[in-house]
Coordinates of C-alpha atoms in Angstrom, one line a residue:
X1260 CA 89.8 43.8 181.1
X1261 CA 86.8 43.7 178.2
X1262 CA 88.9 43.8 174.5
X1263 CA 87.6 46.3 172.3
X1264 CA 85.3 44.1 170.4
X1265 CA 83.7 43.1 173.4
X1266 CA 83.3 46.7 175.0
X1267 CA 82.0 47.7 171.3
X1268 CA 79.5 45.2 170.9
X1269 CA 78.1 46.2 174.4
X1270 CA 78.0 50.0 173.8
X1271 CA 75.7 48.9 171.2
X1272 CA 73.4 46.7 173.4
X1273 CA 73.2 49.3 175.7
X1274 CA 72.5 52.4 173.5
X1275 CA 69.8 50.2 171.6
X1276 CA 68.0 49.5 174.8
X1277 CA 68.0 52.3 176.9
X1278 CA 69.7 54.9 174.8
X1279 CA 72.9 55.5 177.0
X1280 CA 76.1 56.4 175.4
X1281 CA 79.4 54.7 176.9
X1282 CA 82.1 56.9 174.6
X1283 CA 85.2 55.4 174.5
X1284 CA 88.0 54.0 176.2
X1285 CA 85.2 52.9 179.3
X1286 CA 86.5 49.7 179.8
X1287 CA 87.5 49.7 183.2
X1288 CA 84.1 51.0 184.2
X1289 CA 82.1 48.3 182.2
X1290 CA 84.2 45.9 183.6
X1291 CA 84.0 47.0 187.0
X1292 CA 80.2 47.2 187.1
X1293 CA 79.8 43.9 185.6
X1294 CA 82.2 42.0 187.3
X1295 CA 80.0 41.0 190.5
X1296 CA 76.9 40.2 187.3
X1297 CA 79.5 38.0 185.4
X1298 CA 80.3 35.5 188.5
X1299 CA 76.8 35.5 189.5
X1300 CA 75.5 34.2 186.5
X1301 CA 77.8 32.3 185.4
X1302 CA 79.6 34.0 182.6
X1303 CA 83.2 34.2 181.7
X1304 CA 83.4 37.3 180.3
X1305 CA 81.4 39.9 178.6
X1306 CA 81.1 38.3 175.4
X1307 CA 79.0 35.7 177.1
X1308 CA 76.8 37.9 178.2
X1309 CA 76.1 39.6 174.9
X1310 CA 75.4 36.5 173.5
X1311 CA 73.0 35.4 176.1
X1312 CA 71.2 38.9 176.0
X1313 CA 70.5 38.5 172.5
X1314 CA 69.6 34.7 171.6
X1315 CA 67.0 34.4 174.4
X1316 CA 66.3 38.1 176.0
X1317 CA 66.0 37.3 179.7
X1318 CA 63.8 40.1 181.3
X1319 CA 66.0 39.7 184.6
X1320 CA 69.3 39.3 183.4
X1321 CA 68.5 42.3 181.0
X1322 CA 67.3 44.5 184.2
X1323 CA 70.2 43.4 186.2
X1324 CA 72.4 45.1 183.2
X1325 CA 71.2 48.4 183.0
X1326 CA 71.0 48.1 187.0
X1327 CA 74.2 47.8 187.2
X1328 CA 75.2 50.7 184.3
X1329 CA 73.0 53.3 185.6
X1330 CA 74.3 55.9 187.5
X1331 CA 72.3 56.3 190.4
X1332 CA 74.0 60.0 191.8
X1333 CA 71.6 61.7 193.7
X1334 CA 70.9 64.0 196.4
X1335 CA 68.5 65.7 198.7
X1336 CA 67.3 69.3 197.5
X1337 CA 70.1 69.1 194.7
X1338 CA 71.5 72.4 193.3
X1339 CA 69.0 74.1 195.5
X1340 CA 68.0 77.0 193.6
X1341 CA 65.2 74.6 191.4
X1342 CA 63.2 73.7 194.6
X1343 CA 63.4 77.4 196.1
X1344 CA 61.9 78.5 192.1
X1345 CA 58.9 76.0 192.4
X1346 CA 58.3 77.1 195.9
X1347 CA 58.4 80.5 195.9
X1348 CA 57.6 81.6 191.9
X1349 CA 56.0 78.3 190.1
X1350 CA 53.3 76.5 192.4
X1351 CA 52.3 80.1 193.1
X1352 CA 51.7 81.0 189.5
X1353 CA 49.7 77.2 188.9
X1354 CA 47.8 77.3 191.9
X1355 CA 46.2 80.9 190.8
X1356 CA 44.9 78.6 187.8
X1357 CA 42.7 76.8 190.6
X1358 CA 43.4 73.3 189.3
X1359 CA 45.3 70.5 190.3
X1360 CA 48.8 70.8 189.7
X1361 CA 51.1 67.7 188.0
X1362 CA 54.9 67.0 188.4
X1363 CA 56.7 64.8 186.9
X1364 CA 60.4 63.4 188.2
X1365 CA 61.7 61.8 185.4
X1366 CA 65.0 59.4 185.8
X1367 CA 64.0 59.6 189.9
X1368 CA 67.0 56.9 190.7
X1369 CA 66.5 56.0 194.8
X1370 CA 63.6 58.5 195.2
X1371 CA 65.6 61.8 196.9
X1372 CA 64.5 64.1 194.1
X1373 CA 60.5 63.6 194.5
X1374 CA 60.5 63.4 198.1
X1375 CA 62.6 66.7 198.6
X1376 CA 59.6 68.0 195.4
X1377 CA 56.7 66.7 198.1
X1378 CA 58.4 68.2 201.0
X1379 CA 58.6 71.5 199.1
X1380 CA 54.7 71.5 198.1
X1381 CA 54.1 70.2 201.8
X1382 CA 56.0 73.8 202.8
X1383 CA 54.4 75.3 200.5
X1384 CA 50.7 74.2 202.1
X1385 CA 51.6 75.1 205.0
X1386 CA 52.6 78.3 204.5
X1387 CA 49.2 79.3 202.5
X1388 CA 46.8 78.2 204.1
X1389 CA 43.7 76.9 203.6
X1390 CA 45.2 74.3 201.2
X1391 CA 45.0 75.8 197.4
X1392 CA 44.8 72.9 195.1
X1393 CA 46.1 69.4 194.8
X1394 CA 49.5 68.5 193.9
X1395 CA 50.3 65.0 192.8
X1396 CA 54.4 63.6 191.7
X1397 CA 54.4 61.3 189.1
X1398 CA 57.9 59.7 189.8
X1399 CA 60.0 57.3 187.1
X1400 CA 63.1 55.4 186.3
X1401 CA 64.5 52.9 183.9
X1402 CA 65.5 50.4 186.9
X1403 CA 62.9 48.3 188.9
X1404 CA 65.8 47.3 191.9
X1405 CA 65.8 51.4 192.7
X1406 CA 62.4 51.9 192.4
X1407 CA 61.6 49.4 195.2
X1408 CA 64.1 51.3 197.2
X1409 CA 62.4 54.9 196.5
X1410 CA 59.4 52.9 197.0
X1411 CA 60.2 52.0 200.2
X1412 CA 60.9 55.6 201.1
X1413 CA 63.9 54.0 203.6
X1414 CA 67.2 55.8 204.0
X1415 CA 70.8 54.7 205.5
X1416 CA 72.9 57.6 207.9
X1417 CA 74.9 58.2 205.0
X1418 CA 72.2 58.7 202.2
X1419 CA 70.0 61.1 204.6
X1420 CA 72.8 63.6 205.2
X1421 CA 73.6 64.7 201.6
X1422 CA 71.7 67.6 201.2
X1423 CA 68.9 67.1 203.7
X1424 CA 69.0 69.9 206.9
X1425 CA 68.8 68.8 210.0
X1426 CA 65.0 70.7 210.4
X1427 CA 64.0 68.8 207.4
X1428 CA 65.3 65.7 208.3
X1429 CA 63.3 65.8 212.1
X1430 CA 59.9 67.0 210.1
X1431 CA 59.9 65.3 207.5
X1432 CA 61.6 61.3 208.3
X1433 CA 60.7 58.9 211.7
X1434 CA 64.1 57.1 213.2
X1435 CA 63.3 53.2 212.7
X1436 CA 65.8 50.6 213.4
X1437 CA 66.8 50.4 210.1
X1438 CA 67.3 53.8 209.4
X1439 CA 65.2 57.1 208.4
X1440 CA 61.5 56.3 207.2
X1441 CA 59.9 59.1 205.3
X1442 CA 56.9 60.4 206.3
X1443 CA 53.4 59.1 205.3
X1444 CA 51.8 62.5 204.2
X1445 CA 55.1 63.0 202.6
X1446 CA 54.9 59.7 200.5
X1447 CA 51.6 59.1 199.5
X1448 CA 51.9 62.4 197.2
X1449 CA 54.3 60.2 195.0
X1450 CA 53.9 57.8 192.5
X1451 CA 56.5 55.5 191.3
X1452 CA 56.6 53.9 188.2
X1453 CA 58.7 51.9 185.7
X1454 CA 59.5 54.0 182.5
X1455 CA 62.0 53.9 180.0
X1456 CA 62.9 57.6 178.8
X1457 CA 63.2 56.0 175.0
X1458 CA 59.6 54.8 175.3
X1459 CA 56.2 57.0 174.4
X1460 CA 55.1 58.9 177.4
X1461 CA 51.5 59.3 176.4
X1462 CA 50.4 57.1 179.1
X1463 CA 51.5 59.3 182.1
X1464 CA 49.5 62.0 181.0
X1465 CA 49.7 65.9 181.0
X1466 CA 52.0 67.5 183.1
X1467 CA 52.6 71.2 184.8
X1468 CA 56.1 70.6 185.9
X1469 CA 59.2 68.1 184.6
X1470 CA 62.0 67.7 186.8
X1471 CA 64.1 66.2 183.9
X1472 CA 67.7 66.5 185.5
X1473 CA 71.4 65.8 185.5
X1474 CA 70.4 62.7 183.2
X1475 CA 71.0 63.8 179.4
X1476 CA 74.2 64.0 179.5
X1477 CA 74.4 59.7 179.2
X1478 CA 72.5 60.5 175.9
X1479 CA 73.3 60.8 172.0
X1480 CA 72.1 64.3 170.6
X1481 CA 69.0 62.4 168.7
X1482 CA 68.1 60.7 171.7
X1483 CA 68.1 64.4 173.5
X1484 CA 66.6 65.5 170.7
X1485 CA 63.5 62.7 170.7
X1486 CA 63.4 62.9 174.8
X1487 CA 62.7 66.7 174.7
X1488 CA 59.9 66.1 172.2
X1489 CA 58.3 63.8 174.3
X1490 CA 58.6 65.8 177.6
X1491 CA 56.8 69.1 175.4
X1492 CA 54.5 66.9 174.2
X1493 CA 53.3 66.3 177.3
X1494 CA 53.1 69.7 178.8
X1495 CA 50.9 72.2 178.3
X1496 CA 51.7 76.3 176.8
X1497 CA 53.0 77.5 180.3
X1498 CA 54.4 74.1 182.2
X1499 CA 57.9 74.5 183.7
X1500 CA 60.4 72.6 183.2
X1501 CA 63.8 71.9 185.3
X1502 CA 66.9 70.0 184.0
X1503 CA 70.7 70.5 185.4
X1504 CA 72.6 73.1 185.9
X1505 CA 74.6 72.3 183.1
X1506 CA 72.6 70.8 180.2
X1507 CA 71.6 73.2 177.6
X1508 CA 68.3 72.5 175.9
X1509 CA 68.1 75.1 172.8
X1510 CA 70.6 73.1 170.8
X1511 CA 67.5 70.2 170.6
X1512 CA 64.3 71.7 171.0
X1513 CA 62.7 75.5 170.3
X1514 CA 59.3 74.1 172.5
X1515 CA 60.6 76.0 175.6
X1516 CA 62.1 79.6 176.3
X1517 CA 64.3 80.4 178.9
X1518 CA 63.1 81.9 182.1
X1519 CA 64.9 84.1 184.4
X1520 CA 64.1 83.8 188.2
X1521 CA 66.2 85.4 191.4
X1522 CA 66.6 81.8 192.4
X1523 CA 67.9 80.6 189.2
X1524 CA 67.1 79.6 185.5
X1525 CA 64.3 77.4 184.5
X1526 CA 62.4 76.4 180.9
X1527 CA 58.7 77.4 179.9
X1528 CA 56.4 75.7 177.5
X1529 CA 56.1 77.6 174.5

């Protein structure tokens, strides 16, 4: 088991670097997670590790870290009631602007979250056609190891049955030998890319839509705080955005009011 020094001195490391908040007494679950790191490269114990991190920064080992001490939760069509709102109430509203539409998937983990967003807009099409505008998914996460797997758009039995309908499921994947493939059209609406939710954002542009969810919680109320002002800043007066069920976003930011939908609640840009 890490001693408290040890577990302290990697809270640290890890809040500096990607802004996630251990709490205390997590020192069965750092040890747990890092066990499997530890043998592999060759370190005794945590302390080793630390040291190693910060005398000659090793891109890899640093990767492998937060790899291993992100939680990677997800699910198809999660909580429900966000993808019913952007389907029936928000691309609506965009597309009568008659310009291409953005959406952003922020902390994206294994890719179920922008896939079930393009399935949704691929519904959507269908169901109004001739095809209204563009829609594009810009999708990101911290860890390169689960972006190559949401890049890869390849799913095991067990990941493709939590959440996903059996409809769905036929449309939208092809059975390959190693599992479920998502579709092609399905894909190619999404773009993956590495970002850390500490860093600027400016590069990824302007956005009508953030999927920004069930992720704050890991974070310090400054770091909410500085995350939120980044997200505004890069939405226009009138983007939506969607975060879980149970984060609250007042306490850190007055650049969105609360809207009320029959599907559920969801955040405009002031």
């Amino acid at each position: 088991m890490i001693d408290a020094q040890d577990y302290a001195g990697f809270a640290r490391f890890l809040s500096e670097c990607c802004g996630l908040v251990l709490g205390e007494n997590r020192q069965y679950l750092v040890s747990s997670r890092l066990s499997r790191l530890l043998d592999e490269f060759g370190f005794n114990k945590v302390e080793d590790l630390l040291r190693a991190l910060r005398q000659s920064p090793d891109a890899k080992l640093k990767s492998r870290v937060i790899d291993a001490m992100t939680t990677n939760e997800t699910s198809w069509f999660r909580d429900v009631y966000p993808f019913e709102t952007l389907r029936q109430v928000v691309l609506p509203e965009l597309a009568a602007k008659k310009r291409p539409i953005k959406i952003w998937s922020a902390a994206c983990s294994s890719g179920q979250e922008p896939y079930s967003i393009s399935m949704i807009v691929s519904e959507w099409e269908a169901a109004c056609r001739p095809k209204v505008v563009p829609v594009s998914i810009t999708a990101t996460d911290l860890s390169e190891s689960i972006l190559a797997e949401a890049r890869s758009g390849l799913y095991d039995g067990l990941s493709i049955a939590r959440g996903l309908s059996a409809e769905r499921r036929q449309k939208f994947f092809d059975t390959v030998e190693q599992g479920h493939q998502i579709k092609a059209d399905i894909q190619r609406r999404v773009r993956f890319q590495k970002l850390n939710l500490m860093d600027s954002y400016a590069l990824l542009g302007k956005f009508d839509i953030v999927f920004c969810r069930n992720v704050l919680i890991y974070f310090s109320a400054d770091t909410k705080r500085q995350i939120f002002d980044g997200i505004a800043k890069q939405m226009d007066p009138g983007g939506y955005l969607f975060v879980g069920a149970s984060e609250a976003v007042g306490s850190y930011t007055n650049a969105f009011e609360s809207i009320r939908t029959p599907q559920g609640n969801m955040l405009r840009r002031r």
